[in-house]
Amino acid sequence: MAISEQVRARVRAQAQNRCGYCRSLQMYVLGILEIDHIIPKAIGGTDEEENLWLACSLCNNYKGTQTDALDPVTQKHVKLFNPRTQQWSQNFAWSEDATEIIGLTDCGRATVTTLQLNNHIAVTVRRQWVSAGWHPPTESSIS
């Protein structure tokens, strides 16, 4: 069953038109933000709205079918960040220059590593966004 346009529009509004993982705004990324299945369909996830969020193509591709990963500090397997049920600011912070995402929790660290949130392309683009005054997102726009 295809995801209806109404559900897509609600998810986009709930996500404030930004990637749930790297926080990139739709207006700043090349390409349409994708509907991400928090629990991928390939491993039993559904098209129900509660399982959907927005993700940029980089984050969505790195995530793939993964739902958990290794925390590089504790070496324990933990669930990846769920942008629908967890608050970004409790799991992540911006580096001092706002170009890198720092994992604050086991979940945050595992997500930063697994989704490669600080890959070369992302950091380079964020540096330009900072220079333009477009980044980092304000606290009121981060859930």
GROMACS .gro file of C-alpha atoms in nm:
model
  143
    1MET     CA    1   0.000   0.000   0.000
    2ALA     CA    2   0.136   0.341  -0.095
    3ILE     CA    3   0.169   0.615   0.164
    4SER     CA    4  -0.105   0.869   0.099
    5GLU     CA    5  -0.028   1.232   0.019
    6GLN     CA    6  -0.218   1.333   0.333
    7VAL     CA    7   0.006   1.119   0.554
    8ARG     CA    8   0.318   1.246   0.372
    9ALA     CA    9   0.205   1.606   0.430
   10ARG     CA   10   0.139   1.543   0.801
   11VAL     CA   11   0.479   1.376   0.848
   12ARG     CA   12   0.651   1.664   0.666
   13ALA     CA   13   0.472   1.917   0.890
   14GLN     CA   14   0.546   1.722   1.209
   15ALA     CA   15   0.914   1.702   1.110
   16GLN     CA   16   0.916   2.076   1.038
   17ASN     CA   17   1.052   2.008   0.689
   18ARG     CA   18   1.387   1.888   0.824
   19CYS     CA   19   1.577   1.561   0.845
   20GLY     CA   20   1.508   1.395   1.178
   21TYR     CA   21   1.872   1.290   1.214
   22CYS     CA   22   2.106   1.562   1.082
   23ARG     CA   23   1.843   1.840   1.112
   24SER     CA   24   1.900   1.966   0.755
   25LEU     CA   25   1.615   2.185   0.635
   26GLN     CA   26   1.442   2.098   0.308
   27MET     CA   27   1.514   2.446   0.170
   28TYR     CA   28   1.891   2.387   0.205
   29VAL     CA   29   1.931   2.035   0.069
   30LEU     CA   30   1.954   1.924  -0.289
   31GLY     CA   31   1.671   1.678  -0.340
   32ILE     CA   32   1.344   1.609  -0.167
   33LEU     CA   33   1.361   1.486   0.192
   34GLU     CA   34   1.251   1.124   0.195
   35ILE     CA   35   0.993   0.943   0.405
   36ASP     CA   36   1.198   0.727   0.643
   37HIS     CA   37   1.056   0.411   0.793
   38ILE     CA   38   1.188   0.422   1.150
   39ILE     CA   39   1.153   0.046   1.159
   40PRO     CA   40   1.227  -0.043   0.796
   41LYS     CA   41   0.966  -0.237   0.603
   42ALA     CA   42   1.234  -0.493   0.516
   43ILE     CA   43   1.240  -0.600   0.882
   44GLY     CA   44   0.870  -0.575   0.958
   45GLY     CA   45   0.802  -0.202   0.980
   46THR     CA   46   0.478  -0.059   0.847
   47ASP     CA   47   0.357   0.240   0.649
   48GLU     CA   48   0.164   0.361   0.955
   49GLU     CA   49   0.223   0.728   1.033
   50GLU     CA   50   0.375   0.641   1.374
   51ASN     CA   51   0.660   0.463   1.190
   52LEU     CA   52   0.737   0.747   0.948
   53TRP     CA   53   0.957   1.056   0.962
   54LEU     CA   54   1.163   1.270   0.725
   55ALA     CA   55   1.525   1.199   0.642
   56CYS     CA   56   1.770   1.339   0.391
   57SER     CA   57   1.900   1.089   0.138
   58LEU     CA   58   2.243   1.072   0.304
   59CYS     CA   59   2.101   0.980   0.645
   60ASN     CA   60   1.841   0.746   0.500
   61ASN     CA   61   2.099   0.562   0.289
   62TYR     CA   62   2.344   0.523   0.576
   63LYS     CA   63   2.063   0.402   0.803
   64GLY     CA   64   1.939   0.142   0.557
   65THR     CA   65   1.764  -0.138   0.747
   66GLN     CA   66   1.946  -0.075   1.074
   67THR     CA   67   1.751  -0.010   1.394
   68ASP     CA   68   2.034  -0.055   1.644
   69ALA     CA   69   2.409  -0.014   1.647
   70LEU     CA   70   2.718  -0.020   1.863
   71ASP     CA   71   2.783   0.274   2.095
   72PRO     CA   72   3.153   0.349   2.037
   73VAL     CA   73   3.203   0.443   2.405
   74THR     CA   74   3.026   0.163   2.593
   75GLN     CA   75   3.062  -0.099   2.317
   76LYS     CA   76   2.697  -0.197   2.378
   77HIS     CA   77   2.433  -0.243   2.111
   78VAL     CA   78   2.164   0.022   2.151
   79LYS     CA   79   1.862   0.141   1.955
   80LEU     CA   80   1.924   0.414   1.701
   81PHE     CA   81   1.767   0.754   1.760
   82ASN     CA   82   1.393   0.766   1.690
   83PRO     CA   83   1.306   1.119   1.575
   84ARG     CA   84   0.936   1.057   1.634
   85THR     CA   85   0.962   0.961   2.003
   86GLN     CA   86   1.293   1.107   2.124
   87GLN     CA   87   1.411   1.467   2.152
   88TRP     CA   88   1.707   1.559   1.934
   89SER     CA   89   1.853   1.804   2.188
   90GLN     CA   90   1.862   1.538   2.460
   91ASN     CA   91   2.068   1.304   2.244
   92PHE     CA   92   2.280   1.541   2.035
   93ALA     CA   93   2.450   1.879   2.040
   94TRP     CA   94   2.634   2.090   1.786
   95SER     CA   95   3.012   2.125   1.802
   96GLU     CA   96   3.142   2.469   1.896
   97ASP     CA   97   3.167   2.570   1.530
   98ALA     CA   98   2.826   2.405   1.457
   99THR     CA   99   2.964   2.185   1.181
  100GLU     CA  100   2.957   1.851   1.363
  101ILE     CA  101   2.693   1.664   1.558
  102ILE     CA  102   2.806   1.535   1.897
  103GLY     CA  103   2.631   1.232   2.046
  104LEU     CA  104   2.543   1.300   2.410
  105THR     CA  105   2.395   0.960   2.493
  106ASP     CA  106   2.466   0.599   2.396
  107CYS     CA  107   2.183   0.628   2.143
  108GLY     CA  108   2.318   0.959   2.012
  109ARG     CA  109   2.674   0.830   1.975
  110ALA     CA  110   2.559   0.512   1.800
  111THR     CA  111   2.342   0.717   1.563
  112VAL     CA  112   2.620   0.967   1.482
  113THR     CA  113   2.854   0.680   1.396
  114THR     CA  114   2.608   0.458   1.208
  115LEU     CA  115   2.446   0.732   1.002
  116GLN     CA  116   2.785   0.901   0.951
  117LEU     CA  117   2.630   1.232   1.054
  118ASN     CA  118   2.970   1.402   1.037
  119ASN     CA  119   3.074   1.272   0.697
  120HIS     CA  120   3.294   1.500   0.487
  121ILE     CA  121   3.007   1.622   0.266
  122ALA     CA  122   2.782   1.710   0.562
  123VAL     CA  123   3.055   1.897   0.750
  124THR     CA  124   3.161   2.088   0.437
  125VAL     CA  125   2.803   2.192   0.362
  126ARG     CA  126   2.735   2.289   0.725
  127ARG     CA  127   3.047   2.509   0.721
  128GLN     CA  128   2.896   2.700   0.428
  129TRP     CA  129   2.557   2.720   0.597
  130VAL     CA  130   2.724   2.868   0.908
  131SER     CA  131   2.900   3.125   0.687
  132ALA     CA  132   2.566   3.218   0.529
  133GLY     CA  133   2.397   3.247   0.871
  134TRP     CA  134   2.163   2.955   0.802
  135HIS     CA  135   2.302   2.717   1.063
  136PRO     CA  136   2.280   2.586   1.331
  137PRO     CA  137   1.904   2.558   1.374
  138THR     CA  138   1.766   2.761   1.663
  139GLU     CA  139   1.676   2.572   1.979
  140SER     CA  140   1.307   2.650   1.927
  141SER     CA  141   1.317   2.466   1.594
  142ILE     CA  142   1.478   2.154   1.742
  143SER     CA  143   1.255   1.903   1.911
   0.00000   0.00000   0.00000
